[in-house]
mmCIF file of C-alpha atoms and ligand atoms in Angstrom:
data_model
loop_
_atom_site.group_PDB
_atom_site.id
_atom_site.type_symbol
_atom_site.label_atom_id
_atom_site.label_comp_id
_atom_site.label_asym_id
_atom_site.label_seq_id
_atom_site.Cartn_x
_atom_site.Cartn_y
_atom_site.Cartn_z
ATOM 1 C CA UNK X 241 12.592 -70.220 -6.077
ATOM 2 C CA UNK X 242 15.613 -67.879 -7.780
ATOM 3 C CA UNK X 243 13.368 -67.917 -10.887
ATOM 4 C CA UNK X 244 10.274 -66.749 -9.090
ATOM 5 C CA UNK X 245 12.453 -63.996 -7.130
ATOM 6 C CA UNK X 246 14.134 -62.954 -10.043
ATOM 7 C CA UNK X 247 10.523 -62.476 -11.651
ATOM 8 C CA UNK X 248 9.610 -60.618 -8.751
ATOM 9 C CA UNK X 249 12.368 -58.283 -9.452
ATOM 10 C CA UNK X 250 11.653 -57.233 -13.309
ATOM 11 C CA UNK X 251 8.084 -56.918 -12.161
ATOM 12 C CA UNK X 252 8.975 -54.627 -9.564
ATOM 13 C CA UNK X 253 11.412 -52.850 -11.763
ATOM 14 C CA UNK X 254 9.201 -52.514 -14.782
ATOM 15 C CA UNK X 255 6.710 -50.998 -11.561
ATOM 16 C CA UNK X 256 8.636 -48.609 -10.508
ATOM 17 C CA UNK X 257 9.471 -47.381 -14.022
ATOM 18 C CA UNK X 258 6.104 -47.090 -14.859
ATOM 19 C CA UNK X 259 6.016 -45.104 -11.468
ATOM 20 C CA UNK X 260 8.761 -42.605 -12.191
ATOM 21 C CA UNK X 261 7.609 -41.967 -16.321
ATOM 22 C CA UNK X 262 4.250 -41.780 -14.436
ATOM 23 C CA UNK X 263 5.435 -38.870 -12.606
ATOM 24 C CA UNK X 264 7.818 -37.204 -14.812
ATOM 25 C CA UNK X 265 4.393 -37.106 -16.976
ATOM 26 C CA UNK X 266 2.560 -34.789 -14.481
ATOM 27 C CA UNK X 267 5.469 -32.352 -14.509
ATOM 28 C CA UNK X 268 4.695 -28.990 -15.960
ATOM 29 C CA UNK X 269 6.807 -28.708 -19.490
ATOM 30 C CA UNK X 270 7.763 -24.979 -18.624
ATOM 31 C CA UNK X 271 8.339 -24.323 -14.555
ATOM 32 C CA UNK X 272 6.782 -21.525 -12.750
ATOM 33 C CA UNK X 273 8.246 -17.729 -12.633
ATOM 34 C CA UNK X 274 8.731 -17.445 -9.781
ATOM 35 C CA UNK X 275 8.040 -14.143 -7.767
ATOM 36 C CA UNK X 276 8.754 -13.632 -4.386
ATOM 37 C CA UNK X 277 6.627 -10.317 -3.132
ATOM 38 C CA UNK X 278 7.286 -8.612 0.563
ATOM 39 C CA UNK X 279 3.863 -6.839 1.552
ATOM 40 C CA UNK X 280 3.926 -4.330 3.927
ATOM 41 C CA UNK X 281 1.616 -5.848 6.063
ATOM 42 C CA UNK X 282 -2.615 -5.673 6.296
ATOM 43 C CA UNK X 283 -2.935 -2.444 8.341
ATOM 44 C CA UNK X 284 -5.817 -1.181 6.071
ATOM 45 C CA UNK X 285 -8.148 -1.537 3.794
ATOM 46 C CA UNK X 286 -5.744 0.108 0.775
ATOM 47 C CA UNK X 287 -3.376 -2.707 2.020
ATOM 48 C CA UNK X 288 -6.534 -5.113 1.866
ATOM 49 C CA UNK X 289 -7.026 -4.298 -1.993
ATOM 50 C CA UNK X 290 -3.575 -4.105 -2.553
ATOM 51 C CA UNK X 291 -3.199 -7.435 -1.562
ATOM 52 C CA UNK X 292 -5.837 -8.791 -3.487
ATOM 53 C CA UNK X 293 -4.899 -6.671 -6.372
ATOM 54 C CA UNK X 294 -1.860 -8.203 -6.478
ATOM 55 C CA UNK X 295 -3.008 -11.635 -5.765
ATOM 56 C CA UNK X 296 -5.196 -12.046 -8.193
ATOM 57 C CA UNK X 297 -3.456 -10.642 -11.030
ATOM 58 C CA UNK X 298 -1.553 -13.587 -11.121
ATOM 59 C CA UNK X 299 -3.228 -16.421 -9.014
ATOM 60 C CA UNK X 300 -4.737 -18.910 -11.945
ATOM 61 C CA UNK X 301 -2.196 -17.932 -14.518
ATOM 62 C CA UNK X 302 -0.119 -21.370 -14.773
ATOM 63 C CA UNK X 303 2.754 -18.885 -16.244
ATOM 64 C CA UNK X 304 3.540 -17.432 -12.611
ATOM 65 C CA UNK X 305 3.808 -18.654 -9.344
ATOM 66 C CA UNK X 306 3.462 -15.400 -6.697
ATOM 67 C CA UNK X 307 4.785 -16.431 -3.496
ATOM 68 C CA UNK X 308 3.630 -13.444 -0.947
ATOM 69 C CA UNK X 309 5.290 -13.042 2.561
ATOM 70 C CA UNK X 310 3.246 -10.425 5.103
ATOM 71 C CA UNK X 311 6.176 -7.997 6.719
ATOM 72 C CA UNK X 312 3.431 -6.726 9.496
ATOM 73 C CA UNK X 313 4.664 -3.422 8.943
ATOM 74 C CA UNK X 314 8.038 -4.221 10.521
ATOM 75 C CA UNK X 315 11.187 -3.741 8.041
ATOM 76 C CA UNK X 316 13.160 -6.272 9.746
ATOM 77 C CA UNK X 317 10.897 -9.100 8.066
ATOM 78 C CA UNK X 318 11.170 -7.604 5.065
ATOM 79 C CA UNK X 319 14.203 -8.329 5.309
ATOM 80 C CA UNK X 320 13.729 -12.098 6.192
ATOM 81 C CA UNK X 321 11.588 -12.145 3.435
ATOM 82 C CA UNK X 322 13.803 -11.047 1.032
ATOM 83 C CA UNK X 323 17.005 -13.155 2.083
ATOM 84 C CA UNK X 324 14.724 -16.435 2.232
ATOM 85 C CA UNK X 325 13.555 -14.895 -1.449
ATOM 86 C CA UNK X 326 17.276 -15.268 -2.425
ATOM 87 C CA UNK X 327 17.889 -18.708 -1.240
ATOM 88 C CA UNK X 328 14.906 -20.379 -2.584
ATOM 89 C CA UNK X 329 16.230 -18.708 -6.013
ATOM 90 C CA UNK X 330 13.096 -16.970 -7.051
ATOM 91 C CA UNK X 331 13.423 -15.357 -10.642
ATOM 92 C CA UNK X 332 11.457 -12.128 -9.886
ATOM 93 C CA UNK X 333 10.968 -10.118 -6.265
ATOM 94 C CA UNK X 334 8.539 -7.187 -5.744
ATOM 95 C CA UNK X 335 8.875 -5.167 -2.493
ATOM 96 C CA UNK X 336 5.975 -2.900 -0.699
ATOM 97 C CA UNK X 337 8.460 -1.012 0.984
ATOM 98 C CA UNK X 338 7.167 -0.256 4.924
ATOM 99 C CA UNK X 339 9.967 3.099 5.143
ATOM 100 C CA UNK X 340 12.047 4.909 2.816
ATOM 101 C CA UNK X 341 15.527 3.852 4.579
ATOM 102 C CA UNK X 342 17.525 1.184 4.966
ATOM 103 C CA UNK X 343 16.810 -0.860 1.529
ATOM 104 C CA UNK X 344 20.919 -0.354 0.539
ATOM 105 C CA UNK X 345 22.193 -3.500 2.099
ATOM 106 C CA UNK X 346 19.417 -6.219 1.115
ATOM 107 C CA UNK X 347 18.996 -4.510 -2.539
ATOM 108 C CA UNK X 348 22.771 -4.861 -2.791
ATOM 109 C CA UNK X 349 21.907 -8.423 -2.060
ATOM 110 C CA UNK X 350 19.324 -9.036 -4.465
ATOM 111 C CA UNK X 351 21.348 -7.720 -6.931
ATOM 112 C CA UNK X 352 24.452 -9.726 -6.663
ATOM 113 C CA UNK X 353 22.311 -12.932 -6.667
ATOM 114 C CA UNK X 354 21.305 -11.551 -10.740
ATOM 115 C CA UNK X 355 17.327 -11.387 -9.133
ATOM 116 C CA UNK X 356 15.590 -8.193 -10.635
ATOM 117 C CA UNK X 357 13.347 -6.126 -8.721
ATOM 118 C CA UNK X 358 10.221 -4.410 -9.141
ATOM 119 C CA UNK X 359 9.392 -1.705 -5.812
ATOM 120 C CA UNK X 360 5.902 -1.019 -5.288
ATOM 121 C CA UNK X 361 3.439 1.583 -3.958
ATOM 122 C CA UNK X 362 6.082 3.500 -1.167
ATOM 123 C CA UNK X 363 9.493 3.998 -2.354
ATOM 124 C CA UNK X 364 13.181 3.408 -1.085
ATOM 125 C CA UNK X 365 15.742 6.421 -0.577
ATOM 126 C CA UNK X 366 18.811 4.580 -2.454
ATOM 127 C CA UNK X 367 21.177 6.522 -4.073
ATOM 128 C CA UNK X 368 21.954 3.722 -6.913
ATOM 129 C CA UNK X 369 18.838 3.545 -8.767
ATOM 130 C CA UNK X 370 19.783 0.657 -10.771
ATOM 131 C CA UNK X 371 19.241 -1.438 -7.465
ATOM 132 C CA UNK X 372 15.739 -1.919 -8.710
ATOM 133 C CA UNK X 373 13.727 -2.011 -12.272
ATOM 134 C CA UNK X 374 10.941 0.225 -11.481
ATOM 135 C CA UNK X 375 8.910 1.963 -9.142
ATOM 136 C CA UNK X 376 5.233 1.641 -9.172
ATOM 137 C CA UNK X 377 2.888 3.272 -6.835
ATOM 138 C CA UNK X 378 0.884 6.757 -6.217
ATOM 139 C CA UNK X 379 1.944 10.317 -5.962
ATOM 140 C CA UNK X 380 1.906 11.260 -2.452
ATOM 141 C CA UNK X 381 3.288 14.858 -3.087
ATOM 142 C CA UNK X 382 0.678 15.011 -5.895
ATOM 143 C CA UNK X 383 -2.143 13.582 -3.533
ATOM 144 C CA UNK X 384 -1.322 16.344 -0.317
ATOM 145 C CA UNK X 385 -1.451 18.716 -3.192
ATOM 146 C CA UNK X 386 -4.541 17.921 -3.949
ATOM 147 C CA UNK X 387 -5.636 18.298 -0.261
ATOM 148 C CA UNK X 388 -4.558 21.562 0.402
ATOM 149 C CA UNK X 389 -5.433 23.243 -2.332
ATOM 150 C CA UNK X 390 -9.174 21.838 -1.447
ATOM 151 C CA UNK X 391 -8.557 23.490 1.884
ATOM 152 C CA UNK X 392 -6.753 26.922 0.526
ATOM 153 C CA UNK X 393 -10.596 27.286 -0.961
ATOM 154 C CA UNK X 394 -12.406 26.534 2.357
ATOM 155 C CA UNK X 395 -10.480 28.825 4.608
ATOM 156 C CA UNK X 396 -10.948 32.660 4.014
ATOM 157 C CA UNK X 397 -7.664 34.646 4.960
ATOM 158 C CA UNK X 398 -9.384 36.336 8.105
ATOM 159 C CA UNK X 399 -10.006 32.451 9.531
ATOM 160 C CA UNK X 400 -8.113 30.062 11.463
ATOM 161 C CA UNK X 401 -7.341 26.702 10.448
ATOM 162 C CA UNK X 402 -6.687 24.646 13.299
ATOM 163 C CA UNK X 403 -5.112 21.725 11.595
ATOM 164 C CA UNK X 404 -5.136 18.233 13.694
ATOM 165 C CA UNK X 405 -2.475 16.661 11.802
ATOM 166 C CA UNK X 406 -2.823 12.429 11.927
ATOM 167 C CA UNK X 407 0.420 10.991 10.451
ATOM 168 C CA UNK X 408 1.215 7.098 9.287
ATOM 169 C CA UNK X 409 3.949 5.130 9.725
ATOM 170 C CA UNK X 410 6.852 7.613 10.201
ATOM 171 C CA UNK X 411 9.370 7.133 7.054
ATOM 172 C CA UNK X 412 6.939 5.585 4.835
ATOM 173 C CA UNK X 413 6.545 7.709 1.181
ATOM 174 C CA UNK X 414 3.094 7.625 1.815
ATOM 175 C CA UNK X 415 3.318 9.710 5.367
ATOM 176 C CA UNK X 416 6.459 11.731 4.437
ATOM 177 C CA UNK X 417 4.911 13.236 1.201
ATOM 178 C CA UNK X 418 1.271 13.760 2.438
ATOM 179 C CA UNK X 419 2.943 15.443 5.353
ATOM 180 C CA UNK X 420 5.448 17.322 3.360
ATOM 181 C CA UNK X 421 2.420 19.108 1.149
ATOM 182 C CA UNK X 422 0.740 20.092 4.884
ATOM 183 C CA UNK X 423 3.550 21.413 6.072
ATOM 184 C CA UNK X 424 4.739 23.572 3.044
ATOM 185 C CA UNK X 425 1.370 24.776 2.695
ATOM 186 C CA UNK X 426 0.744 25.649 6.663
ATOM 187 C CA UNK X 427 4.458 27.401 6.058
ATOM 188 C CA UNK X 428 3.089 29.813 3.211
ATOM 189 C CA UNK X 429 -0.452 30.830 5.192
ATOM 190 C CA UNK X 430 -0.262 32.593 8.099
ATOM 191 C CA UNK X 431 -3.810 32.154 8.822
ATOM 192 C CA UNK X 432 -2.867 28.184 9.432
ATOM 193 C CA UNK X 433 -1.649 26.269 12.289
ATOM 194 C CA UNK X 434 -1.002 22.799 12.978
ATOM 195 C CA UNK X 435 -1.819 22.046 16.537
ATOM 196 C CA UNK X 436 -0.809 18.908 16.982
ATOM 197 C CA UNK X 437 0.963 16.175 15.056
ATOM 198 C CA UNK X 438 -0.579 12.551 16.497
ATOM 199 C CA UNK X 439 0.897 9.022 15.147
ATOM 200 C CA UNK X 440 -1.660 6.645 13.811
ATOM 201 C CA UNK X 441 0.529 4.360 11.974
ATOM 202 C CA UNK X 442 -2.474 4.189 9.395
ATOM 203 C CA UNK X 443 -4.348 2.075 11.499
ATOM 204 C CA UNK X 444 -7.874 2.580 12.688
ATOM 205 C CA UNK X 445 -6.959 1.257 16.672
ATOM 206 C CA UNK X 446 -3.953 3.512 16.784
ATOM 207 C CA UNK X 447 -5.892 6.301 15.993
ATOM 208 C CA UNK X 448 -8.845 6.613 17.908
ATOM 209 C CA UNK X 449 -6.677 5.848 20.458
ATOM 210 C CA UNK X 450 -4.593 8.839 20.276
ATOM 211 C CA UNK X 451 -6.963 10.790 19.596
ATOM 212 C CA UNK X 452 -9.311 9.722 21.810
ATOM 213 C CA UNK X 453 -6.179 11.124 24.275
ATOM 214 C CA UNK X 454 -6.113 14.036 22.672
ATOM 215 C CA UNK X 455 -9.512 15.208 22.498
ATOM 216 C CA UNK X 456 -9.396 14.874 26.538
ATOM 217 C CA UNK X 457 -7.455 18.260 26.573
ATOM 218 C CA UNK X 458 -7.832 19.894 23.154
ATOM 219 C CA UNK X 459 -10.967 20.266 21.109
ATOM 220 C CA UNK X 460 -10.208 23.593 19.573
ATOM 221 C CA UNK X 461 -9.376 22.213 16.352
ATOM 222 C CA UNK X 462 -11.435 22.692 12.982
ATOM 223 C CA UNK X 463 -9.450 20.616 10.436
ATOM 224 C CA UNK X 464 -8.710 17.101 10.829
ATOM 225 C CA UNK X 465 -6.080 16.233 8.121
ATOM 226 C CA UNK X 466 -5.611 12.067 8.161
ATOM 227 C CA UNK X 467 -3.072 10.323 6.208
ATOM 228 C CA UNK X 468 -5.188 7.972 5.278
ATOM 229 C CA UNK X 469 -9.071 6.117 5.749
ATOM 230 C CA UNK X 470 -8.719 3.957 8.456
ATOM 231 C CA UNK X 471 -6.932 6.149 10.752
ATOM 232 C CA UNK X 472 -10.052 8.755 9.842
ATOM 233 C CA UNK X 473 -12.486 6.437 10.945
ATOM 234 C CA UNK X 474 -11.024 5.482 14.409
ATOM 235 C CA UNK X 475 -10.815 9.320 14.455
ATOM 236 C CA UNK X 476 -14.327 9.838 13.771
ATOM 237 C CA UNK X 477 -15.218 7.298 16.567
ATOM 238 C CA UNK X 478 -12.903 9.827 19.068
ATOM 239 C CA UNK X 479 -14.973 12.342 17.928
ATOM 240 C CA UNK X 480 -17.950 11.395 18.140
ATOM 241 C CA UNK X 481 -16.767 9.796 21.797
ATOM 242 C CA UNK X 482 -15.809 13.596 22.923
ATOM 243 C CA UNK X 483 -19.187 15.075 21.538
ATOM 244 C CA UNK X 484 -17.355 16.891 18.249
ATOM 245 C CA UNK X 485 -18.779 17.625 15.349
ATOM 246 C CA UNK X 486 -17.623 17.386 11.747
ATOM 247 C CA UNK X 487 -18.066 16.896 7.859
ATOM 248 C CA UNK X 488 -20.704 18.936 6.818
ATOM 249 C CA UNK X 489 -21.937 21.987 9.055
ATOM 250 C CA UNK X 490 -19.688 20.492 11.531
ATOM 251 C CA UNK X 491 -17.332 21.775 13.743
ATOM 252 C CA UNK X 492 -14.279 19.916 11.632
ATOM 253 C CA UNK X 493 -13.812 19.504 8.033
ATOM 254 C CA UNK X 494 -12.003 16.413 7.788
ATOM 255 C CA UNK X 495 -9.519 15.829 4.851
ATOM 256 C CA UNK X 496 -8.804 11.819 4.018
ATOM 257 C CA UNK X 497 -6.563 10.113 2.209
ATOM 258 C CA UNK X 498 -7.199 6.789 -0.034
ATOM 259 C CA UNK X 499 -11.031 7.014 -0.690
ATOM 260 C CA UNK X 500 -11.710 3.987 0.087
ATOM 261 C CA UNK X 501 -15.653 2.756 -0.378
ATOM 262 C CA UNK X 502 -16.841 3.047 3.189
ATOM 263 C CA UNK X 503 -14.825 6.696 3.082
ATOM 264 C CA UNK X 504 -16.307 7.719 0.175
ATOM 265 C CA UNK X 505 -19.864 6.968 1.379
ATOM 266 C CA UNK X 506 -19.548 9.164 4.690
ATOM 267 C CA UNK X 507 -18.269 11.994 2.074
ATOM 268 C CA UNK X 508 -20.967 10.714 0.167
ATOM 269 C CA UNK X 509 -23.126 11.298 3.178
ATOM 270 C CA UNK X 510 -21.931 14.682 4.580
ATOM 271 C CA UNK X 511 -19.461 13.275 7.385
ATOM 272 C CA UNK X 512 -15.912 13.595 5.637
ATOM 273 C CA UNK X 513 -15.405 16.385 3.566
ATOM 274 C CA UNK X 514 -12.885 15.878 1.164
ATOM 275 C CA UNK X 515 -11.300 12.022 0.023
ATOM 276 C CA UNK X 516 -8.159 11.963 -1.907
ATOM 277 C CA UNK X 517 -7.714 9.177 -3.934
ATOM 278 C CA UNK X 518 -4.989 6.777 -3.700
ATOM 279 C CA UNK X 519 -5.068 3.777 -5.637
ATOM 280 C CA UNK X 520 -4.524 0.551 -4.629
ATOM 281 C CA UNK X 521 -5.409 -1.053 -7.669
ATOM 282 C CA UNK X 522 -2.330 -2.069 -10.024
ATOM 283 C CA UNK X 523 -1.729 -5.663 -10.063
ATOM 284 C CA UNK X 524 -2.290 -6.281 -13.350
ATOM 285 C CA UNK X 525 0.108 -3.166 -14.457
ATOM 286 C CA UNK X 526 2.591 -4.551 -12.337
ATOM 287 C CA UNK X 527 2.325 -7.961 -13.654
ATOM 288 C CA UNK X 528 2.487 -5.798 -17.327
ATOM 289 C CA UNK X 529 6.011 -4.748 -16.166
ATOM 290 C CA UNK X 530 7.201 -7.937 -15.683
ATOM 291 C CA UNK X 531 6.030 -9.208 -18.732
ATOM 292 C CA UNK X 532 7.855 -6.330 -20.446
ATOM 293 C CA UNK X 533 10.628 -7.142 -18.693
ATOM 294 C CA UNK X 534 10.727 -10.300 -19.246
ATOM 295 C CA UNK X 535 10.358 -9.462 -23.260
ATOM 296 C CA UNK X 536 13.326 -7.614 -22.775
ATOM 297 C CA UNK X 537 11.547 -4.288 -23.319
ATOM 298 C CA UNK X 538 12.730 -1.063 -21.740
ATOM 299 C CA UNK X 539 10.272 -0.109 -18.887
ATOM 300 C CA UNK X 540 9.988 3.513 -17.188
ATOM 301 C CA UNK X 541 11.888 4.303 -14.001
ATOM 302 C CA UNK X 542 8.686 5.539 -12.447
ATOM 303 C CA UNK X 543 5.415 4.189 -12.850
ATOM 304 C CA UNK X 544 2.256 6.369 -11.603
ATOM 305 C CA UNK X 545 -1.329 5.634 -11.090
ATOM 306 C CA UNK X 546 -4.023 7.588 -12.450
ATOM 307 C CA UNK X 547 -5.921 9.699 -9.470
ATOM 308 C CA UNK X 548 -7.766 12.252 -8.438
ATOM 309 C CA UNK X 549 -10.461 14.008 -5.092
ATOM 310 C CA UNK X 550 -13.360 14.165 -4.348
ATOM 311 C CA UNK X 551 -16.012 16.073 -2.102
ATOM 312 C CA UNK X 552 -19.386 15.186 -1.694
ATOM 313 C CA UNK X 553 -20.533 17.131 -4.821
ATOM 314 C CA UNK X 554 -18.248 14.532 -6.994
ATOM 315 C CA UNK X 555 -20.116 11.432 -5.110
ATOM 316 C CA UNK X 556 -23.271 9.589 -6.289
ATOM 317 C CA UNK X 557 -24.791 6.328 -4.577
ATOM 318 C CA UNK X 558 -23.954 4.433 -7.723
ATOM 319 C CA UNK X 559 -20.435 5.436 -7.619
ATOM 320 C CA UNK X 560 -19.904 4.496 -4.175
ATOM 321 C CA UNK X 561 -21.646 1.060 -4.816
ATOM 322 C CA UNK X 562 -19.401 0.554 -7.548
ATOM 323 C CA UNK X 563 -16.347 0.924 -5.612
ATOM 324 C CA UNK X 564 -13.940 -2.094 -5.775
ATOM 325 C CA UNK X 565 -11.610 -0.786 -2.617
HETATM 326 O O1 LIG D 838 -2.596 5.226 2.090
HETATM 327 C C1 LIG D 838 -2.547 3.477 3.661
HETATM 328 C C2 LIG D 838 -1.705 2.265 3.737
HETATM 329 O O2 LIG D 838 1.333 3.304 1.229
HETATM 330 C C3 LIG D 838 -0.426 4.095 -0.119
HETATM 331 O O3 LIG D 838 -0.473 2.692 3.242
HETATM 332 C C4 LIG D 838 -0.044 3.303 1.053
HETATM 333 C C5 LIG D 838 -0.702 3.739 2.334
HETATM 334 C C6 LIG D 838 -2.195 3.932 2.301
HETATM 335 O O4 LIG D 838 -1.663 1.658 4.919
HETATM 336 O O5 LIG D 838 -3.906 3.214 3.843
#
């Protein structure tokens, strides 16, 4: 009886070695990199493409493991996101920031646990830049340029603008620098007014519902300038709703930021007038970062994407169809 029992044992002991080489065997050799990303949320369809962007760049790539928390727009689970980054002991974190303040504390933190930092698309107002690696994303300045300049030719000097002003999330870059290029420009044309300013928070609901309010009491406008595509169309929907006209021959010209596909077929089609581009589109050049990085190469404080507007004129079918965003 001992005998058999002690049989039993080395069999069960040889087992469970062949069980634990067994798994040691289906280990990867190299781990993961590990990168723990804070999105803003999915308010749009820019945030859509971001997402997927980002996603995809490094989804199938056995080299990285991108581990993607969704903030909803709220900063305060951003934060979360960021402290339960530091805990789990990712090696890389990219942030999406949802406003420009507030980032000093948890970058601090990020920092002191030796995790670097890549901050994407919006920026943070820190006053230690080496609290982060790089900063990748549009130029919002650049893109409200871009916008008013378009309008500076529409307008003659003997004619009103009545500028309906739609504004995203308040702090964001996105929102402060589209709104900063309105405002300097309404500030050097005396001929321009901004009659209201309505919040949106880049979202399509938000928007037609505000200015579905609006238009109750107010349709003298004839520029609708919207921070960006979706709040446009739930605008459009208002104004259609209140029996106003716009895009081309229309009552408004309506200025839109993003270009997204369905955006750039209504400009395509005569209902929005002008699309600014903003590009949503740079997974791959962030993951090129991080390989640089990671090679111990230096990489630019600032990274841009390429962009540019466009009116109807710019806009063929095939162009539209061939839109990824
Ligand atoms: O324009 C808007 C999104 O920060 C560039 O955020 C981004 C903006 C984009 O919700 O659609």
């Amino acid at each position: 009886m001992k005998r058999f029992f002690s049989i039993l044992l080395s069999l069960t002991m040889l087992l469970g070695m062949a069980g634990c080489s067994g798994a040691r065997a289906t280990e990867p050799v190299n781990k993961a990199f590990v990168i723990g990303f804070s999105q803003v949320g999915s308010e749009s369809d820019w945030r859509v493409a971001n997402t997927k962007s980002m996603t995809s760049a490094f989804e199938n790539d056995p080299e990285y493991d991108l581990v993607m928390e969704n903030a909803r727009q709220e900063q305060e689970n951003q934060f979360t996101a960021v402290r339960k980054f530091i805990l789990e002991g990712v090696d890389f974190i990219i942030i999406a920031p949802t406003v420009e303040e507030g980032w000093e504390t948890v970058l601090t933190e990020i920092k002191d646990a030796g995790i670097p930092v890549i901050i994407m698309d919006r920026s943070v107002a820190v006053e230690d830049d080496s609290l982060y690696l790089t900063n990748i994303g549009s130029d919002f300045l650049r893109q409200g340029k871009l916008a008013v300049e378009w309008l500076n030719g529409e307008i003659p000097s003997d004619k009103q603008a009545k500028i309906l002003h739609l504004q995203g999330t308040i702090g964001a870059t996105a929102q402060i620098q589209r709104t900063k290029a309105l405002e300097d420009a309404v500030a050097t044309h005396s001929n321009w007014e901004i009659t209201s300013q309505l919040y949106g928070d880049f979202t399509e609901a938000k928007a037609y519902e505000v200015m579905t309010e609006y238009l109750k009491t107010n349709k003298d406008i004839n520029v609708l300038y919207s921070e960006n595509d979706n709040m446009t169309f739930g605008a459009m929907r208002a104004l259609d709703e209140a029996g106003i006209t716009y895009g081309n021959g229309g009552q408004v010209k309506i200025i839109t930021f993003d270009a997204t596909k369905e955006a750039l077929q209504y400009c395509h089609d005569g209902r929005i007038d002008l699309c600014v581009e903003c590009n949503p589109l740079f997974g791959t050049t962030v993951k090129d970062l991080i390989k640089k990085y990671r090679n111990g190469e230096t990489i630019p404080k600032h990274v841009y994407v390429d962009e540019t507007a466009y009116t109807t004129k710019e806009i063929t079918q095939e162009f539209v169809n061939s839109r990824e965003y």
